[in-house]
Amino acid sequence: MMIKQESIQVPIFDKNASLHLRYIHNPDKQGPIVLCLHGAIENGKIFYTNSNKGFAPYLAAQGYRCFVLDLRGRGESVPAIASGHDYGQTESITEEVPAVLEYITKKFGERPHYWVAHSWGGVILNSVFARYPDEINHVRACAYFGSKRSLHNNHPEKLLKANLMWFWLAHYYVKKHGFLPAKKLRWGADSETIKSHAQSAQWAKISPWVDSDDNFDYGQALCGLSLPPTLHIAGVSDKALAQPIDIEMFMKESGGGVQKLNIYGKRYGHTHNYGHIDMLTHPNALQDQFKDVLNWFQRYNS
């Protein structure tokens, strides 16, 4: 079975910048289209390797056509984040994701049928639903790996990674460098702009889901919406960034519709105690959460 990977640069309003899409598919199959979105201090490589390991190649082997997005300045999007770049998550919601949806629609004649996210990517995608509720009609189902908005847990690891590092130390490094060099700091796989860090830090605290640019109230908008059926995935070893309580609160503020939370670990009959990153990178995930996501998509296949 041949899995093919192609890199596509999607132009955006800024003629000096473009968004990278990794198109992963089996050329012999024309199955449903999937959009995958990474989280903060990450890029799309959380979903794939060049040797066809990971979630996107797994779905491609089942016939799905997967598009993995690198948000602006991350991964292979150009140019990379640097001092002076003034865009943030508002632009991700209102410009970048919509640009990619339009590109896929023009090139393939249909919008993605399934949306997948890791961590903060789920917040971005549900924010897109809030701003552009017509998109709900195009999406059959979603799967979110470790996605939460506000952190409600009080685990000591959360106090270190969120309260100390994200809410305090990060501000020091942002001021020093003009952006957050998270990869250099070994905090994650990619950088964040001043604005994207500030906006995500604001929402990660227990506070209203409101845009700092124009005061758009995402929480209020979602109250009246029924989102696509969404499978939420938690790992028992994810103590800091997406405990079940954090995910459950995200589910409660994400409107109506079918939502299900699965927790993955040995005490639940799985083969590994998954954490925030290896819920997508561990080889055993193919038999555990990847298989469950595939079944979820097949349940909502029309």
Coordinates of C-alpha atoms in Angstrom, one line a residue:
M1 CA 0.0 0.0 0.0
M2 CA 1.5 3.3 -1.1
I3 CA 1.1 6.3 1.2
K4 CA 2.2 9.5 -0.5
Q5 CA 3.1 12.8 1.1
E6 CA 3.1 16.1 -0.6
S7 CA 3.9 19.6 0.7
I8 CA 1.7 22.4 -0.4
Q9 CA 2.2 26.1 0.3
V10 CA -1.1 28.0 0.6
P11 CA -0.9 31.7 -0.1
I12 CA -2.5 34.1 2.4
F13 CA -3.3 37.8 2.3
D14 CA 0.4 38.6 3.1
K15 CA 2.2 38.0 -0.2
N16 CA 5.4 37.4 1.7
A17 CA 3.9 34.5 3.8
S18 CA 2.3 31.2 3.1
L19 CA 0.8 28.3 5.1
H20 CA 2.2 24.8 4.8
L21 CA -0.2 21.9 4.2
R22 CA 1.1 18.3 4.3
Y23 CA -1.2 16.2 2.1
I24 CA -1.0 12.5 3.1
H25 CA -3.0 10.0 1.2
N26 CA -3.2 6.8 -0.8
P27 CA -3.4 7.9 -4.5
D28 CA -5.5 4.8 -5.3
K29 CA -8.2 5.9 -2.8
Q30 CA -10.4 8.9 -2.8
G31 CA -11.9 8.7 0.7
P32 CA -13.1 11.4 3.0
I33 CA -11.0 14.5 3.6
V34 CA -9.5 15.1 7.1
L35 CA -8.1 18.4 8.4
C36 CA -5.5 18.1 11.3
L37 CA -4.4 21.0 13.4
H38 CA -1.6 21.1 16.0
G39 CA -1.5 22.9 19.3
A40 CA 0.6 25.7 20.9
I41 CA 4.4 25.5 20.7
E42 CA 3.9 22.7 18.1
N43 CA 3.6 22.1 14.4
G44 CA 2.0 19.5 12.2
K45 CA 4.7 16.9 12.7
I46 CA 2.8 15.8 15.8
F47 CA 0.6 14.0 13.3
Y48 CA 3.1 12.4 11.0
T49 CA 6.7 11.5 10.2
N50 CA 8.4 11.4 6.8
S51 CA 8.5 7.6 7.1
N52 CA 4.7 7.4 7.3
K53 CA 4.4 6.8 11.0
G54 CA 1.7 8.6 13.1
F55 CA -2.0 9.4 13.0
A56 CA -2.3 11.0 9.5
P57 CA -0.5 8.1 7.7
Y58 CA -2.6 5.7 9.7
L59 CA -5.8 7.3 8.4
A60 CA -4.4 7.5 4.9
A61 CA -3.8 3.8 5.0
Q62 CA -7.5 3.4 5.6
G63 CA -8.3 5.5 2.5
Y64 CA -8.7 9.0 4.1
R65 CA -7.1 12.0 2.5
C66 CA -5.4 14.0 5.3
F67 CA -4.3 17.6 5.3
V68 CA -2.0 18.6 8.2
L69 CA -1.8 22.3 8.7
D70 CA 1.2 24.2 10.0
L71 CA -0.2 27.5 11.4
R72 CA 1.5 30.7 10.3
G73 CA 5.2 30.8 11.1
R74 CA 5.2 27.2 12.4
G75 CA 6.7 24.1 10.8
E76 CA 7.2 24.5 7.1
S77 CA 5.0 27.6 6.8
V78 CA 7.1 30.6 5.8
P79 CA 8.6 32.8 7.1
A80 CA 9.3 31.2 10.5
I81 CA 8.2 33.2 13.6
A82 CA 10.6 35.9 14.5
S83 CA 10.7 39.1 16.5
G84 CA 8.3 41.7 15.1
H85 CA 5.7 39.2 13.8
D86 CA 2.4 40.6 15.2
Y87 CA -0.2 37.9 14.4
G88 CA -1.8 35.6 16.9
Q89 CA -4.6 33.2 17.5
T90 CA -7.2 35.6 16.3
E91 CA -5.6 35.4 12.9
S92 CA -5.4 31.6 13.1
I93 CA -9.2 31.6 13.7
T94 CA -10.3 34.3 11.2
E95 CA -7.6 34.0 8.5
E96 CA -5.5 30.9 8.5
V97 CA -8.0 28.1 9.0
P98 CA -10.5 29.7 6.7
A99 CA -7.8 30.2 4.0
V100 CA -6.9 26.5 4.1
L101 CA -10.6 25.4 4.0
E102 CA -11.1 27.6 0.9
Y103 CA -8.0 26.2 -0.7
I104 CA -9.0 22.5 -0.1
T105 CA -12.5 23.3 -1.4
K106 CA -11.2 24.9 -4.6
K107 CA -8.7 22.2 -5.3
F108 CA -10.8 19.1 -4.4
G109 CA -14.4 20.4 -4.8
E110 CA -15.4 19.7 -1.2
R111 CA -14.5 20.8 2.3
P112 CA -12.9 18.5 4.9
H113 CA -15.4 16.0 6.3
Y114 CA -13.6 15.4 9.6
W115 CA -11.6 17.8 11.8
V116 CA -8.8 16.5 14.1
A117 CA -6.8 18.5 16.7
H118 CA -4.2 18.1 19.3
S119 CA -4.2 20.2 22.5
W120 CA -4.8 24.0 21.8
G121 CA -5.8 23.1 18.2
G122 CA -9.2 22.0 19.5
V123 CA -9.8 25.4 21.0
I124 CA -8.9 27.1 17.6
L125 CA -11.2 24.8 15.7
N126 CA -14.2 25.2 18.0
S127 CA -13.5 29.0 17.8
V128 CA -13.8 28.7 14.0
F129 CA -17.2 26.9 14.5
A130 CA -18.3 29.8 16.8
R131 CA -17.3 32.5 14.3
Y132 CA -18.4 30.7 11.2
P133 CA -21.3 28.3 12.2
D134 CA -22.0 27.5 8.5
E135 CA -18.8 25.3 8.7
I136 CA -20.7 22.9 11.0
N137 CA -22.7 21.8 8.1
H138 CA -19.6 20.5 6.3
V139 CA -18.1 18.5 9.1
R140 CA -19.4 15.0 10.0
A141 CA -17.3 14.5 13.2
C142 CA -14.3 15.7 15.1
A143 CA -11.6 14.0 17.2
Y144 CA -9.6 16.1 19.7
F145 CA -6.5 14.7 21.4
G146 CA -5.9 16.3 24.8
S147 CA -7.8 19.5 24.0
K148 CA -8.8 21.9 26.7
R149 CA -9.2 25.6 27.0
S150 CA -8.9 26.7 30.7
L151 CA -6.8 24.7 33.1
H152 CA -9.0 23.6 36.1
N153 CA -6.7 20.9 37.6
N154 CA -4.2 21.7 40.4
H155 CA -1.7 18.9 39.9
P156 CA 1.9 20.0 40.8
E157 CA 3.0 19.4 37.2
K158 CA 0.4 21.9 36.1
L159 CA 1.6 24.4 38.6
L160 CA 5.1 24.0 37.0
K161 CA 4.3 23.9 33.3
A162 CA 1.4 26.4 33.3
N163 CA 1.6 28.7 36.3
L164 CA 5.4 29.0 36.4
M165 CA 6.5 28.4 32.8
W166 CA 3.6 29.5 30.6
F167 CA 2.1 32.3 32.7
W168 CA 5.4 33.7 34.1
L169 CA 8.7 32.6 32.6
A170 CA 7.4 32.8 29.1
H171 CA 6.7 36.5 29.5
Y172 CA 10.4 37.0 30.4
Y173 CA 11.6 35.1 27.2
V174 CA 9.0 36.9 25.0
K175 CA 10.2 40.3 26.2
K176 CA 13.9 39.2 25.8
H177 CA 13.6 37.8 22.3
G178 CA 10.5 39.5 20.8
F179 CA 8.8 36.0 20.5
L180 CA 8.8 32.8 22.5
P181 CA 11.6 30.5 21.2
A182 CA 10.0 27.4 22.7
K183 CA 12.0 24.9 20.6
K184 CA 15.3 26.5 21.7
L185 CA 14.1 26.4 25.3
R186 CA 13.1 22.7 24.8
W187 CA 9.5 23.5 25.8
G188 CA 8.0 22.3 22.6
A189 CA 8.5 21.8 18.8
D190 CA 8.0 25.4 17.6
S191 CA 7.8 29.0 18.5
E192 CA 5.0 31.4 19.4
T193 CA 4.5 35.1 18.6
I194 CA 4.1 37.6 21.4
K195 CA 0.4 37.8 20.5
S196 CA -0.3 34.1 20.2
H197 CA 1.4 33.4 23.6
A198 CA -0.5 36.3 25.3
Q199 CA -3.9 35.3 23.9
S200 CA -3.5 31.6 24.7
A201 CA -2.2 32.4 28.2
Q202 CA -5.3 34.5 28.8
W203 CA -7.7 31.8 27.7
A204 CA -5.8 29.0 29.6
K205 CA -6.6 30.8 32.8
I206 CA -10.2 30.4 34.1
S207 CA -11.7 33.3 32.3
P208 CA -14.4 34.1 29.7
W209 CA -13.8 32.7 26.2
V210 CA -13.6 36.2 24.6
D211 CA -11.4 37.5 21.8
S212 CA -8.9 40.2 23.0
D213 CA -9.0 41.8 19.5
D214 CA -12.7 42.5 19.0
N215 CA -14.4 41.1 22.1
F216 CA -16.1 38.4 20.1
D217 CA -17.6 36.0 22.7
Y218 CA -16.9 32.5 21.6
G219 CA -18.6 30.9 24.6
Q220 CA -21.8 32.9 24.1
A221 CA -21.8 32.0 20.4
L222 CA -21.3 28.3 21.0
C223 CA -24.2 28.2 23.6
G224 CA -26.7 28.3 20.7
L225 CA -24.9 25.9 18.4
S226 CA -24.8 22.1 18.0
L227 CA -21.3 21.1 17.0
P228 CA -20.3 18.0 15.1
P229 CA -20.0 14.8 17.1
T230 CA -16.7 15.0 18.9
L231 CA -14.6 12.3 20.5
H232 CA -12.2 13.7 23.2
I233 CA -9.1 11.7 24.1
A234 CA -7.4 12.0 27.4
G235 CA -4.3 10.2 28.7
V236 CA -3.9 9.0 32.2
S237 CA -0.3 10.3 32.3
D238 CA -1.3 13.8 31.1
K239 CA -1.3 15.3 34.5
A240 CA -0.6 19.0 33.6
L241 CA -2.1 20.0 30.3
A242 CA -5.4 18.1 29.8
Q243 CA -6.7 16.1 32.7
P244 CA -10.3 14.8 32.3
I245 CA -11.6 17.7 34.4
D246 CA -10.0 20.2 32.0
I247 CA -11.5 18.4 29.0
E248 CA -14.9 18.1 30.6
M249 CA -15.0 21.8 31.2
F250 CA -14.1 22.5 27.6
M251 CA -16.8 20.1 26.5
K252 CA -19.4 22.0 28.6
E253 CA -18.6 25.3 27.0
S254 CA -18.6 23.9 23.5
G255 CA -22.3 24.0 22.8
G256 CA -24.6 21.2 22.1
G257 CA -24.2 18.0 20.1
V258 CA -22.7 14.6 20.8
Q259 CA -19.5 14.7 22.8
K260 CA -17.7 11.7 24.3
L261 CA -14.6 11.5 26.5
N262 CA -12.3 8.4 26.4
I263 CA -9.4 8.0 28.8
Y264 CA -6.4 6.0 27.7
G265 CA -4.3 4.0 30.1
K266 CA -3.6 0.5 31.3
R267 CA -6.3 0.6 34.0
Y268 CA -8.8 1.2 31.2
G269 CA -7.6 -1.9 29.3
H270 CA -5.2 -0.2 27.0
T271 CA -1.6 -1.1 26.3
H272 CA 0.2 2.1 27.5
N273 CA -0.3 4.9 30.0
Y274 CA -0.5 7.8 27.5
G275 CA 0.6 11.3 28.1
H276 CA 0.0 14.6 26.3
I277 CA 2.4 14.0 23.4
D278 CA 2.7 10.3 23.1
M279 CA -1.1 9.9 22.8
L280 CA -0.2 10.8 19.2
T281 CA 3.3 9.4 18.9
H282 CA 3.4 6.1 20.7
P283 CA 3.4 3.1 18.4
N284 CA 0.7 1.4 20.5
A285 CA -1.7 4.2 19.7
L286 CA -2.6 2.4 16.5
Q287 CA -4.4 -0.3 18.5
D288 CA -5.9 2.0 21.1
Q289 CA -7.0 5.6 20.4
F290 CA -6.3 5.6 16.6
K291 CA -8.6 2.6 16.2
D292 CA -11.3 4.3 18.2
V293 CA -11.1 7.5 16.2
L294 CA -11.4 5.5 13.0
N295 CA -14.5 3.8 14.4
W296 CA -15.9 7.2 15.4
F297 CA -15.4 8.5 11.9
Q298 CA -17.0 5.5 10.4
R299 CA -20.0 5.9 12.7
Y300 CA -20.5 9.3 11.3
N301 CA -19.7 8.7 7.7
S302 CA -22.5 10.5 6.0

